[in-house]
Amino acid sequence: MRQEVIDKLELLEGYIAVLKDLQQYSFEEIEKNYVLRGAVERYLQISLECMLDIGEIIISMEKIKRPQSYKEVFRTLGENGILPESFARKIEPAAGFRNILVHMYAKVEVDKLYENLQNGVKDMEVFIEYVARFLAEKKD
């Protein structure tokens, strides 16, 4: 399972690289260009899903009680010391945004999409750092 987490972290890094490239576009460009907006939506969605997958794998590895919802994945990681609790609380709403991207794609508000593109990517990078640190400590 450890290798599965590492593989997912590498995937997430690739998605983040694409999102960073998409950050160059203005709100207006993303709002008007449906192909560009679709790319932002899709890469945010698969990045968030990847983070949730990583969380679920770690929860399974650690034999922690399985969360009932995606939002609870980050909370569970925080409560069990895998992520700092304050960071887990900060990124918890990302699971809700993932649900909007997946289930309510016609109602995705461009301002929220742009906000997540510009400000959420850094949190994804921090998530990778915390998970990598957890894996390194677990190895000992």
PDB file of C-alpha atoms in Angstrom:
ATOM      1  CA  MET A   1       0.000   0.000   0.000  1.00  0.00           C
ATOM      2  CA  ARG A   2       2.930   2.299   0.670  1.00  0.00           C
ATOM      3  CA  GLN A   3       3.946   2.134  -3.000  1.00  0.00           C
ATOM      4  CA  GLU A   4       0.372   2.913  -4.002  1.00  0.00           C
ATOM      5  CA  VAL A   5       0.546   6.131  -1.955  1.00  0.00           C
ATOM      6  CA  ILE A   6       3.886   7.031  -3.547  1.00  0.00           C
ATOM      7  CA  ASP A   7       2.461   6.401  -7.036  1.00  0.00           C
ATOM      8  CA  LYS A   8      -0.550   8.605  -6.244  1.00  0.00           C
ATOM      9  CA  LEU A   9       1.736  11.349  -4.906  1.00  0.00           C
ATOM     10  CA  GLU A  10       3.634  11.299  -8.196  1.00  0.00           C
ATOM     11  CA  LEU A  11       0.370  11.549 -10.135  1.00  0.00           C
ATOM     12  CA  LEU A  12      -0.709  14.459  -7.948  1.00  0.00           C
ATOM     13  CA  GLU A  13       2.571  16.246  -8.610  1.00  0.00           C
ATOM     14  CA  GLY A  14       1.902  15.954 -12.345  1.00  0.00           C
ATOM     15  CA  TYR A  15      -1.616  17.327 -11.962  1.00  0.00           C
ATOM     16  CA  ILE A  16      -0.276  20.210  -9.889  1.00  0.00           C
ATOM     17  CA  ALA A  17       2.197  21.055 -12.657  1.00  0.00           C
ATOM     18  CA  VAL A  18      -0.696  21.360 -15.111  1.00  0.00           C
ATOM     19  CA  LEU A  19      -2.717  23.480 -12.655  1.00  0.00           C
ATOM     20  CA  LYS A  20       0.259  25.782 -12.123  1.00  0.00           C
ATOM     21  CA  ASP A  21       0.441  26.262 -15.872  1.00  0.00           C
ATOM     22  CA  LEU A  22      -3.282  27.090 -15.919  1.00  0.00           C
ATOM     23  CA  GLN A  23      -2.808  29.717 -13.182  1.00  0.00           C
ATOM     24  CA  GLN A  24      -1.422  32.102 -15.789  1.00  0.00           C
ATOM     25  CA  TYR A  25      -4.884  32.672 -17.222  1.00  0.00           C
ATOM     26  CA  SER A  26      -7.054  35.515 -15.993  1.00  0.00           C
ATOM     27  CA  PHE A  27     -10.491  35.101 -14.500  1.00  0.00           C
ATOM     28  CA  GLU A  28     -11.979  36.564 -17.690  1.00  0.00           C
ATOM     29  CA  GLU A  29     -10.099  34.110 -19.932  1.00  0.00           C
ATOM     30  CA  ILE A  30     -11.300  31.142 -17.891  1.00  0.00           C
ATOM     31  CA  GLU A  31     -14.826  32.506 -17.747  1.00  0.00           C
ATOM     32  CA  LYS A  32     -15.081  33.016 -21.515  1.00  0.00           C
ATOM     33  CA  ASN A  33     -13.117  30.008 -22.784  1.00  0.00           C
ATOM     34  CA  TYR A  34     -15.104  26.803 -22.175  1.00  0.00           C
ATOM     35  CA  VAL A  35     -12.218  24.525 -23.149  1.00  0.00           C
ATOM     36  CA  LEU A  36      -9.901  26.292 -20.721  1.00  0.00           C
ATOM     37  CA  ARG A  37     -12.535  26.231 -17.992  1.00  0.00           C
ATOM     38  CA  GLY A  38     -13.073  22.520 -18.618  1.00  0.00           C
ATOM     39  CA  ALA A  39      -9.355  21.879 -18.240  1.00  0.00           C
ATOM     40  CA  VAL A  40      -9.268  23.756 -14.938  1.00  0.00           C
ATOM     41  CA  GLU A  41     -12.329  21.887 -13.664  1.00  0.00           C
ATOM     42  CA  ARG A  42     -10.983  18.495 -14.680  1.00  0.00           C
ATOM     43  CA  TYR A  43      -7.486  18.962 -13.250  1.00  0.00           C
ATOM     44  CA  LEU A  44      -8.851  20.334  -9.996  1.00  0.00           C
ATOM     45  CA  GLN A  45     -11.256  17.392  -9.797  1.00  0.00           C
ATOM     46  CA  ILE A  46      -8.657  14.681 -10.393  1.00  0.00           C
ATOM     47  CA  SER A  47      -6.195  16.401  -8.062  1.00  0.00           C
ATOM     48  CA  LEU A  48      -8.740  16.461  -5.249  1.00  0.00           C
ATOM     49  CA  GLU A  49      -9.763  12.886  -5.952  1.00  0.00           C
ATOM     50  CA  CYS A  50      -6.121  11.865  -5.850  1.00  0.00           C
ATOM     51  CA  MET A  51      -5.693  13.547  -2.455  1.00  0.00           C
ATOM     52  CA  LEU A  52      -8.775  11.760  -1.144  1.00  0.00           C
ATOM     53  CA  ASP A  53      -7.532   8.438  -2.525  1.00  0.00           C
ATOM     54  CA  ILE A  54      -4.200   8.955  -0.762  1.00  0.00           C
ATOM     55  CA  GLY A  55      -6.038   9.736   2.455  1.00  0.00           C
ATOM     56  CA  GLU A  56      -8.198   6.634   2.173  1.00  0.00           C
ATOM     57  CA  ILE A  57      -5.193   4.402   1.468  1.00  0.00           C
ATOM     58  CA  ILE A  58      -3.361   5.772   4.513  1.00  0.00           C
ATOM     59  CA  ILE A  59      -6.462   5.311   6.675  1.00  0.00           C
ATOM     60  CA  SER A  60      -6.623   1.703   5.498  1.00  0.00           C
ATOM     61  CA  MET A  61      -2.858   1.192   6.031  1.00  0.00           C
ATOM     62  CA  GLU A  62      -3.130   2.514   9.566  1.00  0.00           C
ATOM     63  CA  LYS A  63      -6.296   0.523  10.271  1.00  0.00           C
ATOM     64  CA  ILE A  64      -8.129   3.669  11.304  1.00  0.00           C
ATOM     65  CA  LYS A  65     -11.930   3.731  11.415  1.00  0.00           C
ATOM     66  CA  ARG A  66     -13.139   4.421   7.903  1.00  0.00           C
ATOM     67  CA  PRO A  67     -14.686   7.877   7.357  1.00  0.00           C
ATOM     68  CA  GLN A  68     -18.318   8.101   6.262  1.00  0.00           C
ATOM     69  CA  SER A  69     -17.772  10.895   3.748  1.00  0.00           C
ATOM     70  CA  TYR A  70     -15.055  12.505   1.674  1.00  0.00           C
ATOM     71  CA  LYS A  71     -15.014  15.518   4.000  1.00  0.00           C
ATOM     72  CA  GLU A  72     -14.249  13.205   6.886  1.00  0.00           C
ATOM     73  CA  VAL A  73     -11.160  11.818   5.130  1.00  0.00           C
ATOM     74  CA  PHE A  74      -9.122  14.960   5.796  1.00  0.00           C
ATOM     75  CA  ARG A  75     -10.591  15.321   9.289  1.00  0.00           C
ATOM     76  CA  THR A  76      -9.636  11.714  10.093  1.00  0.00           C
ATOM     77  CA  LEU A  77      -6.090  12.300   8.872  1.00  0.00           C
ATOM     78  CA  GLY A  78      -5.867  15.321  11.169  1.00  0.00           C
ATOM     79  CA  GLU A  79      -7.361  13.570  14.176  1.00  0.00           C
ATOM     80  CA  ASN A  80      -4.838  10.768  13.807  1.00  0.00           C
ATOM     81  CA  GLY A  81      -1.740  12.937  13.448  1.00  0.00           C
ATOM     82  CA  ILE A  82      -1.092  12.213   9.787  1.00  0.00           C
ATOM     83  CA  LEU A  83      -1.833  15.843   8.936  1.00  0.00           C
ATOM     84  CA  PRO A  84      -1.728  18.725  11.403  1.00  0.00           C
ATOM     85  CA  GLU A  85      -5.318  19.233  12.589  1.00  0.00           C
ATOM     86  CA  SER A  86      -5.344  22.905  11.602  1.00  0.00           C
ATOM     87  CA  PHE A  87      -4.275  22.019   8.051  1.00  0.00           C
ATOM     88  CA  ALA A  88      -6.821  19.179   7.859  1.00  0.00           C
ATOM     89  CA  ARG A  89      -9.567  21.637   8.831  1.00  0.00           C
ATOM     90  CA  LYS A  90      -8.297  24.123   6.263  1.00  0.00           C
ATOM     91  CA  ILE A  91      -8.455  21.654   3.364  1.00  0.00           C
ATOM     92  CA  GLU A  92     -11.635  19.869   4.454  1.00  0.00           C
ATOM     93  CA  PRO A  93     -13.870  22.125   2.274  1.00  0.00           C
ATOM     94  CA  ALA A  94     -11.902  20.931  -0.779  1.00  0.00           C
ATOM     95  CA  ALA A  95     -13.785  17.629  -0.548  1.00  0.00           C
ATOM     96  CA  GLY A  96     -17.046  19.531  -0.883  1.00  0.00           C
ATOM     97  CA  PHE A  97     -15.699  21.410  -3.875  1.00  0.00           C
ATOM     98  CA  ARG A  98     -14.738  18.061  -5.449  1.00  0.00           C
ATOM     99  CA  ASN A  99     -18.354  16.960  -5.042  1.00  0.00           C
ATOM    100  CA  ILE A 100     -19.550  20.100  -6.817  1.00  0.00           C
ATOM    101  CA  LEU A 101     -17.119  19.466  -9.677  1.00  0.00           C
ATOM    102  CA  VAL A 102     -18.284  15.863 -10.037  1.00  0.00           C
ATOM    103  CA  HIS A 103     -22.012  16.099  -9.399  1.00  0.00           C
ATOM    104  CA  MET A 104     -23.039  19.677 -10.124  1.00  0.00           C
ATOM    105  CA  TYR A 105     -20.760  20.516 -13.029  1.00  0.00           C
ATOM    106  CA  ALA A 106     -23.390  22.738 -14.633  1.00  0.00           C
ATOM    107  CA  LYS A 107     -23.477  24.888 -11.501  1.00  0.00           C
ATOM    108  CA  VAL A 108     -19.755  25.403 -10.932  1.00  0.00           C
ATOM    109  CA  GLU A 109     -19.301  29.075 -10.188  1.00  0.00           C
ATOM    110  CA  VAL A 110     -16.378  30.475 -12.128  1.00  0.00           C
ATOM    111  CA  ASP A 111     -15.275  32.669  -9.212  1.00  0.00           C
ATOM    112  CA  LYS A 112     -15.007  29.611  -6.930  1.00  0.00           C
ATOM    113  CA  LEU A 113     -13.226  27.693  -9.664  1.00  0.00           C
ATOM    114  CA  TYR A 114     -10.734  30.518 -10.161  1.00  0.00           C
ATOM    115  CA  GLU A 115     -10.242  30.907  -6.396  1.00  0.00           C
ATOM    116  CA  ASN A 116      -9.444  27.197  -6.061  1.00  0.00           C
ATOM    117  CA  LEU A 117      -7.066  27.340  -9.008  1.00  0.00           C
ATOM    118  CA  GLN A 118      -5.178  30.332  -7.656  1.00  0.00           C
ATOM    119  CA  ASN A 119      -5.148  29.420  -3.945  1.00  0.00           C
ATOM    120  CA  GLY A 120      -5.821  25.697  -3.612  1.00  0.00           C
ATOM    121  CA  VAL A 121      -2.765  24.451  -5.489  1.00  0.00           C
ATOM    122  CA  LYS A 122      -0.403  25.530  -2.717  1.00  0.00           C
ATOM    123  CA  ASP A 123      -2.457  23.483  -0.240  1.00  0.00           C
ATOM    124  CA  MET A 124      -2.064  20.478  -2.539  1.00  0.00           C
ATOM    125  CA  GLU A 125       1.700  20.924  -2.420  1.00  0.00           C
ATOM    126  CA  VAL A 126       1.615  21.198   1.373  1.00  0.00           C
ATOM    127  CA  PHE A 127      -0.512  18.034   1.498  1.00  0.00           C
ATOM    128  CA  ILE A 128       2.186  16.202  -0.484  1.00  0.00           C
ATOM    129  CA  GLU A 129       4.853  17.421   1.961  1.00  0.00           C
ATOM    130  CA  TYR A 130       2.900  16.188   4.997  1.00  0.00           C
ATOM    131  CA  VAL A 131       2.162  12.805   3.443  1.00  0.00           C
ATOM    132  CA  ALA A 132       5.802  12.374   2.351  1.00  0.00           C
ATOM    133  CA  ARG A 133       6.917  13.249   5.894  1.00  0.00           C
ATOM    134  CA  PHE A 134       4.444  10.725   7.323  1.00  0.00           C
ATOM    135  CA  LEU A 135       5.756   8.001   4.988  1.00  0.00           C
ATOM    136  CA  ALA A 136       9.366   8.824   5.865  1.00  0.00           C
ATOM    137  CA  GLU A 137       8.644   8.620   9.593  1.00  0.00           C
ATOM    138  CA  LYS A 138       6.661   5.409   9.089  1.00  0.00           C
ATOM    139  CA  LYS A 139       9.614   3.770   7.372  1.00  0.00           C
ATOM    140  CA  ASP A 140      11.735   3.887  10.526  1.00  0.00           C
TER     141      ASP A 140
END
